[in-house]
């Protein structure tokens, strides 16, 4: 035995053995490197093909959602589903257009799908018109014979294109798995040559395998789970119980950062936002990026206080400014929450959370929880029904007019029309109660047309009596962004026989900033009618100076929250003074709201403000009272 040990100890590998082992190791390493390069290419192809699968799947989902909203509108013509329909149609078309723009191999087919979606808009508008006229039978026929077959064909084509890329995805995935297995076998083969080589090959194999597995579940920009992974988490939570909650988070103002500072800065913002959101939740919560500037959080507990608590943390994460390429940006988020009900499935839960987020964003509340139907929903529907029936009743829907005063002369130079509703049973209803409700539905367009009609006919009556009184009418975001709104304004002017210069359309700063390009085009078309335009509530939103410079506006209204403190607060006075200077430098007339005393009026005059309105000058009054005031002023001036 000792002799054997001695011979073993004295043995040394021959040079040719060493050379053979080295050559074998080099060949295996070279083959491993070739396999690694091929594997990397397959991973890249997986990413590209997977993106196409996701895009077609998302487009199909949006198209199906849009059809479900149309079908729901048939049952509830003025329900929340109809309010979301036009936005859903625009979102679906944008998704299909994005596919057509990025599609390299099947660009013509993708473009045809987008065109088919665009061609559905006249049919949808016809369907909604039938509902507005109360012709549900005709609407049902339109849905069954035109809309549903058209959406079916679109879904079929989207599914076919998705299946093409899905098949490719599976092929690439099989190739990647095959290569992974090959790398593992090579690692085992070289085990006898070197433990270091084995470790290296083992690490490579695991790294590539994990990269393939993570590819379909991770957002590349933020490193968070993507939409596919998040929906899988939610589905498992719904199955396992207790009832989970979902928060949808949207970054307010992200679009303007991306537009003004460029996509690179936008990507930096999203990456940092994802990091902050992930750091703000508990270890059991799941944070995901759904796409664009939308994030989501899954709460696995059923505690009703958890959602508001986590939402507060998410808001707090944005308290600190973002430093992006030496540019400081301050942003906030809108959060919508929904807790799964007994019968809620995945799409219902996510839809409820998204609805709550959009309502929070529209009303600038920061956070809103989805409450569903019930007493609140029934009350909203009852209020909408009563308003719809009473809209053409001159005893119910009326306008009051508040004078606008030239500070330099004290003369009345116009009025602002304010809607008033007197319910035949319950009496006067506050505008703060019914205006937000009607703005959230398609009824806002009919409401706006009715207010315009009343205001212009009254302006015409004053004009006939010898009084040129420009009338300002507030217009909601939904009306301003409606493509048909400028034409409807022109028709109302023609019907009333009033020149455009006697009408001023007031839109809020928030309305303009929600979709600047569409708002600018709408305001431009309105001004072509000779109508004046005014930016209301200036200073309460997050407008960009570049957009303000481009706005086709005639007037800038300073919000009352700044005006009321002008005599006591140096900061408010400085803000008002800078706004007056800004407005004048842009060639705008500056109007201050909320003047309640002479001291405030004098301060505004000293700052060069042009026009004012408020209780100090006059409260909103019925048309008859204002007519009497006009007559008295005429007699006084004649005397």
mmCIF file of C-alpha atoms in Angstrom, residues 284-593:
data_model
loop_
_atom_site.group_PDB
_atom_site.id
_atom_site.type_symbol
_atom_site.label_atom_id
_atom_site.label_comp_id
_atom_site.label_asym_id
_atom_site.label_seq_id
_atom_site.Cartn_x
_atom_site.Cartn_y
_atom_site.Cartn_z
ATOM 1 C CA UNK A 284 -45.947 42.257 2.520
ATOM 2 C CA UNK A 285 -47.174 44.733 -0.119
ATOM 3 C CA UNK A 286 -46.404 44.389 -3.831
ATOM 4 C CA UNK A 287 -45.465 47.494 -5.847
ATOM 5 C CA UNK A 288 -45.616 47.346 -9.641
ATOM 6 C CA UNK A 289 -45.288 49.616 -12.650
ATOM 7 C CA UNK A 290 -48.263 49.053 -14.922
ATOM 8 C CA UNK A 291 -46.914 51.200 -17.768
ATOM 9 C CA UNK A 292 -46.403 54.877 -18.558
ATOM 10 C CA UNK A 293 -46.656 56.850 -15.306
ATOM 11 C CA UNK A 294 -49.101 54.386 -13.711
ATOM 12 C CA UNK A 295 -47.996 52.308 -10.723
ATOM 13 C CA UNK A 296 -49.978 49.881 -8.566
ATOM 14 C CA UNK A 297 -49.777 48.514 -5.028
ATOM 15 C CA UNK A 298 -51.343 45.248 -3.852
ATOM 16 C CA UNK A 299 -52.326 45.087 -0.169
ATOM 17 C CA UNK A 300 -52.799 41.515 0.982
ATOM 18 C CA UNK A 301 -54.668 42.327 4.215
ATOM 19 C CA UNK A 302 -58.359 43.203 4.503
ATOM 20 C CA UNK A 303 -57.940 46.035 7.047
ATOM 21 C CA UNK A 304 -60.115 48.929 5.738
ATOM 22 C CA UNK A 305 -57.686 51.476 7.213
ATOM 23 C CA UNK A 306 -54.711 50.049 5.333
ATOM 24 C CA UNK A 307 -55.464 51.674 1.976
ATOM 25 C CA UNK A 308 -55.683 55.295 3.262
ATOM 26 C CA UNK A 309 -52.593 54.721 5.426
ATOM 27 C CA UNK A 310 -50.502 53.388 2.529
ATOM 28 C CA UNK A 311 -51.863 56.139 0.227
ATOM 29 C CA UNK A 312 -50.643 58.732 2.742
ATOM 30 C CA UNK A 313 -47.188 57.129 2.671
ATOM 31 C CA UNK A 314 -47.165 57.218 -1.129
ATOM 32 C CA UNK A 315 -48.055 60.913 -1.090
ATOM 33 C CA UNK A 316 -45.342 61.558 1.481
ATOM 34 C CA UNK A 317 -42.810 59.889 -0.834
ATOM 35 C CA UNK A 318 -43.324 62.784 -3.235
ATOM 36 C CA UNK A 319 -42.904 65.534 -0.629
ATOM 37 C CA UNK A 320 -39.203 65.702 -1.443
ATOM 38 C CA UNK A 321 -38.291 67.334 -4.762
ATOM 39 C CA UNK A 322 -36.818 65.284 -7.602
ATOM 40 C CA UNK A 323 -33.350 66.349 -8.789
ATOM 41 C CA UNK A 324 -33.096 65.203 -12.410
ATOM 42 C CA UNK A 325 -30.033 66.255 -14.405
ATOM 43 C CA UNK A 326 -29.607 69.383 -12.261
ATOM 44 C CA UNK A 327 -33.297 70.245 -12.727
ATOM 45 C CA UNK A 328 -35.517 70.293 -9.624
ATOM 46 C CA UNK A 329 -39.062 69.053 -10.148
ATOM 47 C CA UNK A 330 -41.920 68.989 -7.622
ATOM 48 C CA UNK A 331 -44.718 66.536 -8.327
ATOM 49 C CA UNK A 332 -47.658 64.886 -6.607
ATOM 50 C CA UNK A 333 -49.618 61.693 -7.149
ATOM 51 C CA UNK A 334 -53.286 60.760 -7.491
ATOM 52 C CA UNK A 335 -54.205 57.501 -5.770
ATOM 53 C CA UNK A 336 -57.332 55.396 -6.231
ATOM 54 C CA UNK A 337 -58.112 52.409 -4.008
ATOM 55 C CA UNK A 338 -60.530 49.502 -4.273
ATOM 56 C CA UNK A 339 -61.096 46.480 -2.040
ATOM 57 C CA UNK A 340 -62.273 43.249 -3.633
ATOM 58 C CA UNK A 341 -65.912 42.380 -3.068
ATOM 59 C CA UNK A 342 -67.279 38.823 -2.759
ATOM 60 C CA UNK A 343 -67.926 38.511 -6.506
ATOM 61 C CA UNK A 344 -65.173 40.759 -7.893
ATOM 62 C CA UNK A 345 -62.769 39.257 -10.386
ATOM 63 C CA UNK A 346 -59.375 40.581 -11.467
ATOM 64 C CA UNK A 347 -60.581 43.022 -14.124
ATOM 65 C CA UNK A 348 -63.375 44.348 -11.902
ATOM 66 C CA UNK A 349 -61.031 45.060 -8.993
ATOM 67 C CA UNK A 350 -58.450 46.803 -11.178
ATOM 68 C CA UNK A 351 -61.190 48.726 -12.989
ATOM 69 C CA UNK A 352 -62.648 49.990 -9.715
ATOM 70 C CA UNK A 353 -59.234 51.151 -8.490
ATOM 71 C CA UNK A 354 -58.558 52.883 -11.812
ATOM 72 C CA UNK A 355 -61.946 54.617 -11.681
ATOM 73 C CA UNK A 356 -61.226 55.896 -8.176
ATOM 74 C CA UNK A 357 -57.790 57.160 -9.277
ATOM 75 C CA UNK A 358 -59.208 59.066 -12.229
ATOM 76 C CA UNK A 359 -61.891 60.649 -10.035
ATOM 77 C CA UNK A 360 -59.233 61.672 -7.517
ATOM 78 C CA UNK A 361 -57.177 63.167 -10.353
ATOM 79 C CA UNK A 362 -60.118 64.975 -11.954
ATOM 80 C CA UNK A 363 -61.221 66.555 -8.676
ATOM 81 C CA UNK A 364 -57.645 67.076 -7.429
ATOM 82 C CA UNK A 365 -58.364 65.190 -4.203
ATOM 83 C CA UNK A 366 -55.111 63.208 -4.046
ATOM 84 C CA UNK A 367 -56.839 60.048 -2.819
ATOM 85 C CA UNK A 368 -60.218 58.477 -3.362
ATOM 86 C CA UNK A 369 -61.528 55.030 -2.461
ATOM 87 C CA UNK A 370 -64.031 53.297 -4.704
ATOM 88 C CA UNK A 371 -67.378 53.083 -2.916
ATOM 89 C CA UNK A 372 -69.389 51.349 -5.627
ATOM 90 C CA UNK A 373 -73.101 51.569 -6.046
ATOM 91 C CA UNK A 374 -75.551 51.888 -3.211
ATOM 92 C CA UNK A 375 -77.096 54.928 -1.603
ATOM 93 C CA UNK A 376 -74.473 57.330 -2.967
ATOM 94 C CA UNK A 377 -74.735 55.886 -6.456
ATOM 95 C CA UNK A 378 -78.536 55.909 -6.327
ATOM 96 C CA UNK A 379 -78.535 59.531 -5.149
ATOM 97 C CA UNK A 380 -76.245 60.548 -8.023
ATOM 98 C CA UNK A 381 -78.472 58.783 -10.550
ATOM 99 C CA UNK A 382 -81.601 60.381 -9.082
ATOM 100 C CA UNK A 383 -80.010 63.829 -9.168
ATOM 101 C CA UNK A 384 -78.879 63.344 -12.778
ATOM 102 C CA UNK A 385 -82.316 62.138 -13.819
ATOM 103 C CA UNK A 386 -84.048 65.096 -12.192
ATOM 104 C CA UNK A 387 -81.616 67.557 -13.757
ATOM 105 C CA UNK A 388 -81.965 65.982 -17.196
ATOM 106 C CA UNK A 389 -85.752 66.284 -17.024
ATOM 107 C CA UNK A 390 -85.643 69.836 -15.667
ATOM 108 C CA UNK A 391 -82.919 71.200 -17.912
ATOM 109 C CA UNK A 392 -85.327 72.720 -20.435
ATOM 110 C CA UNK A 393 -87.671 74.040 -17.736
ATOM 111 C CA UNK A 394 -87.062 77.828 -17.403
ATOM 112 C CA UNK A 395 -88.363 77.644 -13.828
ATOM 113 C CA UNK A 396 -85.681 75.110 -12.836
ATOM 114 C CA UNK A 397 -82.403 75.798 -14.651
ATOM 115 C CA UNK A 398 -81.614 79.523 -14.645
ATOM 116 C CA UNK A 399 -78.580 81.779 -14.692
ATOM 117 C CA UNK A 400 -77.488 84.469 -12.294
ATOM 118 C CA UNK A 401 -75.082 87.155 -13.462
ATOM 119 C CA UNK A 402 -72.238 88.718 -11.470
ATOM 120 C CA UNK A 403 -70.886 92.046 -12.776
ATOM 121 C CA UNK A 404 -67.231 92.462 -13.758
ATOM 122 C CA UNK A 405 -65.955 95.958 -12.904
ATOM 123 C CA UNK A 406 -63.164 97.976 -14.535
ATOM 124 C CA UNK A 407 -61.035 99.069 -11.567
ATOM 125 C CA UNK A 408 -59.799 102.220 -13.281
ATOM 126 C CA UNK A 409 -63.291 103.653 -13.950
ATOM 127 C CA UNK A 410 -65.680 101.669 -11.748
ATOM 128 C CA UNK A 411 -67.820 100.836 -14.797
ATOM 129 C CA UNK A 412 -69.421 97.452 -15.367
ATOM 130 C CA UNK A 413 -67.750 95.952 -18.467
ATOM 131 C CA UNK A 414 -69.361 92.527 -18.473
ATOM 132 C CA UNK A 415 -70.874 89.742 -16.397
ATOM 133 C CA UNK A 416 -70.146 86.145 -15.492
ATOM 134 C CA UNK A 417 -73.034 83.689 -15.915
ATOM 135 C CA UNK A 418 -73.489 81.232 -13.023
ATOM 136 C CA UNK A 419 -75.848 78.254 -13.209
ATOM 137 C CA UNK A 420 -78.649 77.893 -10.653
ATOM 138 C CA UNK A 421 -81.037 74.951 -10.236
ATOM 139 C CA UNK A 422 -84.321 75.099 -8.359
ATOM 140 C CA UNK A 423 -85.681 71.582 -7.876
ATOM 141 C CA UNK A 424 -89.510 71.472 -8.060
ATOM 142 C CA UNK A 425 -89.679 69.410 -4.844
ATOM 143 C CA UNK A 426 -86.560 70.089 -2.757
ATOM 144 C CA UNK A 427 -86.005 73.689 -3.844
ATOM 145 C CA UNK A 428 -82.645 75.329 -4.661
ATOM 146 C CA UNK A 429 -79.709 72.913 -5.028
ATOM 147 C CA UNK A 430 -76.192 74.211 -4.541
ATOM 148 C CA UNK A 431 -74.017 74.342 -7.684
ATOM 149 C CA UNK A 432 -71.311 72.633 -5.645
ATOM 150 C CA UNK A 433 -73.670 69.677 -5.326
ATOM 151 C CA UNK A 434 -74.859 69.190 -8.894
ATOM 152 C CA UNK A 435 -72.062 70.663 -11.053
ATOM 153 C CA UNK A 436 -69.403 68.026 -10.110
ATOM 154 C CA UNK A 437 -71.914 65.231 -10.682
ATOM 155 C CA UNK A 438 -72.992 66.429 -14.119
ATOM 156 C CA UNK A 439 -69.342 67.051 -15.094
ATOM 157 C CA UNK A 440 -68.569 63.361 -14.533
ATOM 158 C CA UNK A 441 -71.136 62.187 -17.099
ATOM 159 C CA UNK A 442 -71.967 62.717 -20.749
ATOM 160 C CA UNK A 443 -74.821 65.003 -19.665
ATOM 161 C CA UNK A 444 -72.258 67.801 -19.267
ATOM 162 C CA UNK A 445 -72.352 68.468 -23.030
ATOM 163 C CA UNK A 446 -76.121 69.047 -23.066
ATOM 164 C CA UNK A 447 -75.849 71.059 -19.857
ATOM 165 C CA UNK A 448 -73.144 73.303 -21.344
ATOM 166 C CA UNK A 449 -75.174 73.828 -24.514
ATOM 167 C CA UNK A 450 -78.208 74.797 -22.448
ATOM 168 C CA UNK A 451 -76.222 77.300 -20.350
ATOM 169 C CA UNK A 452 -74.718 78.819 -23.504
ATOM 170 C CA UNK A 453 -78.175 79.126 -25.055
ATOM 171 C CA UNK A 454 -79.644 80.908 -22.012
ATOM 172 C CA UNK A 455 -76.652 83.233 -21.632
ATOM 173 C CA UNK A 456 -76.510 84.212 -25.301
ATOM 174 C CA UNK A 457 -80.237 84.806 -25.591
ATOM 175 C CA UNK A 458 -80.035 87.081 -22.550
ATOM 176 C CA UNK A 459 -77.057 88.912 -24.093
ATOM 177 C CA UNK A 460 -79.156 89.305 -27.231
ATOM 178 C CA UNK A 461 -82.067 90.709 -25.229
ATOM 179 C CA UNK A 462 -79.773 93.241 -23.552
ATOM 180 C CA UNK A 463 -78.295 94.155 -26.924
ATOM 181 C CA UNK A 464 -81.775 94.806 -28.326
ATOM 182 C CA UNK A 465 -82.469 97.061 -25.337
ATOM 183 C CA UNK A 466 -79.322 99.052 -26.097
ATOM 184 C CA UNK A 467 -76.928 97.437 -23.605
ATOM 185 C CA UNK A 468 -73.747 95.746 -24.865
ATOM 186 C CA UNK A 469 -73.022 93.315 -22.023
ATOM 187 C CA UNK A 470 -70.347 90.663 -22.688
ATOM 188 C CA UNK A 471 -71.256 87.422 -20.917
ATOM 189 C CA UNK A 472 -68.664 84.942 -19.595
ATOM 190 C CA UNK A 473 -69.609 81.246 -19.386
ATOM 191 C CA UNK A 474 -67.596 78.619 -17.502
ATOM 192 C CA UNK A 475 -66.786 75.508 -19.518
ATOM 193 C CA UNK A 476 -65.763 72.151 -18.035
ATOM 194 C CA UNK A 477 -62.739 70.089 -19.027
ATOM 195 C CA UNK A 478 -64.902 67.486 -20.792
ATOM 196 C CA UNK A 479 -66.646 70.135 -22.889
ATOM 197 C CA UNK A 480 -63.435 71.969 -23.804
ATOM 198 C CA UNK A 481 -61.748 68.757 -24.980
ATOM 199 C CA UNK A 482 -64.797 67.610 -26.971
ATOM 200 C CA UNK A 483 -63.878 67.966 -30.677
ATOM 201 C CA UNK A 484 -67.379 69.265 -31.515
ATOM 202 C CA UNK A 485 -67.429 72.017 -28.894
ATOM 203 C CA UNK A 486 -66.189 74.934 -31.085
ATOM 204 C CA UNK A 487 -68.850 74.130 -33.708
ATOM 205 C CA UNK A 488 -71.526 74.042 -31.010
ATOM 206 C CA UNK A 489 -70.418 77.468 -29.765
ATOM 207 C CA UNK A 490 -70.701 78.829 -33.309
ATOM 208 C CA UNK A 491 -74.185 77.348 -33.686
ATOM 209 C CA UNK A 492 -75.300 78.883 -30.371
ATOM 210 C CA UNK A 493 -74.060 82.328 -31.439
ATOM 211 C CA UNK A 494 -75.885 82.011 -34.741
ATOM 212 C CA UNK A 495 -79.118 80.872 -33.089
ATOM 213 C CA UNK A 496 -79.069 83.782 -30.629
ATOM 214 C CA UNK A 497 -78.046 86.343 -33.254
ATOM 215 C CA UNK A 498 -75.252 87.606 -31.009
ATOM 216 C CA UNK A 499 -71.754 88.618 -32.203
ATOM 217 C CA UNK A 500 -68.902 86.519 -30.868
ATOM 218 C CA UNK A 501 -67.353 89.472 -29.041
ATOM 219 C CA UNK A 502 -70.231 89.405 -26.527
ATOM 220 C CA UNK A 503 -69.263 85.894 -25.339
ATOM 221 C CA UNK A 504 -66.271 84.934 -23.208
ATOM 222 C CA UNK A 505 -65.490 81.253 -22.622
ATOM 223 C CA UNK A 506 -63.837 80.653 -19.231
ATOM 224 C CA UNK A 507 -61.781 77.477 -18.724
ATOM 225 C CA UNK A 508 -59.769 76.527 -15.678
ATOM 226 C CA UNK A 509 -56.007 76.242 -15.639
ATOM 227 C CA UNK A 510 -56.456 72.537 -14.766
ATOM 228 C CA UNK A 511 -58.634 71.999 -17.863
ATOM 229 C CA UNK A 512 -55.961 73.390 -20.159
ATOM 230 C CA UNK A 513 -53.117 71.471 -18.538
ATOM 231 C CA UNK A 514 -54.976 68.117 -18.641
ATOM 232 C CA UNK A 515 -54.412 67.986 -22.422
ATOM 233 C CA UNK A 516 -52.561 71.121 -23.589
ATOM 234 C CA UNK A 517 -52.420 70.368 -27.318
ATOM 235 C CA UNK A 518 -56.148 69.611 -27.599
ATOM 236 C CA UNK A 519 -57.075 72.580 -25.375
ATOM 237 C CA UNK A 520 -54.923 75.003 -27.380
ATOM 238 C CA UNK A 521 -56.514 73.870 -30.644
ATOM 239 C CA UNK A 522 -60.034 74.198 -29.180
ATOM 240 C CA UNK A 523 -59.342 77.705 -27.846
ATOM 241 C CA UNK A 524 -57.866 78.739 -31.190
ATOM 242 C CA UNK A 525 -60.996 77.608 -33.043
ATOM 243 C CA UNK A 526 -63.226 79.374 -30.512
ATOM 244 C CA UNK A 527 -61.321 82.649 -30.916
ATOM 245 C CA UNK A 528 -61.777 82.413 -34.691
ATOM 246 C CA UNK A 529 -65.483 82.949 -33.956
ATOM 247 C CA UNK A 530 -64.635 86.305 -32.347
ATOM 248 C CA UNK A 531 -65.241 84.827 -28.880
ATOM 249 C CA UNK A 532 -63.001 85.911 -26.001
ATOM 250 C CA UNK A 533 -61.240 83.260 -23.921
ATOM 251 C CA UNK A 534 -60.276 83.403 -20.261
ATOM 252 C CA UNK A 535 -58.031 81.229 -18.051
ATOM 253 C CA UNK A 536 -59.855 80.874 -14.727
ATOM 254 C CA UNK A 537 -58.468 80.015 -11.261
ATOM 255 C CA UNK A 538 -54.930 80.867 -12.345
ATOM 256 C CA UNK A 539 -52.283 79.916 -9.788
ATOM 257 C CA UNK A 540 -54.072 76.855 -8.359
ATOM 258 C CA UNK A 541 -52.710 74.320 -10.860
ATOM 259 C CA UNK A 542 -49.356 73.372 -12.319
ATOM 260 C CA UNK A 543 -49.291 75.211 -15.631
ATOM 261 C CA UNK A 544 -46.127 75.460 -17.681
ATOM 262 C CA UNK A 545 -44.926 78.907 -18.712
ATOM 263 C CA UNK A 546 -44.269 77.619 -22.206
ATOM 264 C CA UNK A 547 -47.866 76.476 -22.543
ATOM 265 C CA UNK A 548 -49.199 79.717 -21.068
ATOM 266 C CA UNK A 549 -47.228 81.639 -23.672
ATOM 267 C CA UNK A 550 -48.827 79.566 -26.448
ATOM 268 C CA UNK A 551 -52.389 79.746 -25.145
ATOM 269 C CA UNK A 552 -54.811 81.649 -27.403
ATOM 270 C CA UNK A 553 -56.299 83.539 -24.448
ATOM 271 C CA UNK A 554 -57.523 87.104 -23.901
ATOM 272 C CA UNK A 555 -57.927 87.135 -20.143
ATOM 273 C CA UNK A 556 -56.215 85.761 -17.026
ATOM 274 C CA UNK A 557 -58.263 85.401 -13.825
ATOM 275 C CA UNK A 558 -56.430 85.326 -10.504
ATOM 276 C CA UNK A 559 -57.976 82.868 -8.057
ATOM 277 C CA UNK A 560 -59.751 84.318 -5.019
ATOM 278 C CA UNK A 561 -57.487 82.359 -2.652
ATOM 279 C CA UNK A 562 -54.621 84.743 -3.555
ATOM 280 C CA UNK A 563 -56.746 87.892 -3.733
ATOM 281 C CA UNK A 564 -58.333 87.556 -0.284
ATOM 282 C CA UNK A 565 -54.993 87.845 1.534
ATOM 283 C CA UNK A 566 -53.477 90.604 -0.546
ATOM 284 C CA UNK A 567 -53.815 93.342 2.093
ATOM 285 C CA UNK A 568 -52.476 91.300 5.023
ATOM 286 C CA UNK A 569 -49.997 88.883 3.491
ATOM 287 C CA UNK A 570 -46.909 90.099 1.656
ATOM 288 C CA UNK A 571 -46.543 86.746 -0.096
ATOM 289 C CA UNK A 572 -50.049 86.893 -1.571
ATOM 290 C CA UNK A 573 -49.463 90.488 -2.667
ATOM 291 C CA UNK A 574 -46.207 89.503 -4.383
ATOM 292 C CA UNK A 575 -47.888 86.596 -6.172
ATOM 293 C CA UNK A 576 -50.734 88.801 -7.398
ATOM 294 C CA UNK A 577 -48.302 91.521 -8.524
ATOM 295 C CA UNK A 578 -46.176 89.015 -10.454
ATOM 296 C CA UNK A 579 -49.282 87.521 -12.060
ATOM 297 C CA UNK A 580 -50.503 90.966 -13.142
ATOM 298 C CA UNK A 581 -47.100 91.713 -14.672
ATOM 299 C CA UNK A 582 -47.021 88.301 -16.349
ATOM 300 C CA UNK A 583 -50.511 88.750 -17.803
ATOM 301 C CA UNK A 584 -49.750 92.211 -19.129
ATOM 302 C CA UNK A 585 -46.451 91.057 -20.653
ATOM 303 C CA UNK A 586 -48.412 88.404 -22.551
ATOM 304 C CA UNK A 587 -50.985 90.959 -23.697
ATOM 305 C CA UNK A 588 -53.770 89.617 -21.447
ATOM 306 C CA UNK A 589 -56.436 91.439 -19.445
ATOM 307 C CA UNK A 590 -56.030 90.495 -15.769
ATOM 308 C CA UNK A 591 -59.153 89.873 -13.674
ATOM 309 C CA UNK A 592 -59.201 89.373 -9.895
ATOM 310 C CA UNK A 593 -61.968 87.363 -8.221
#
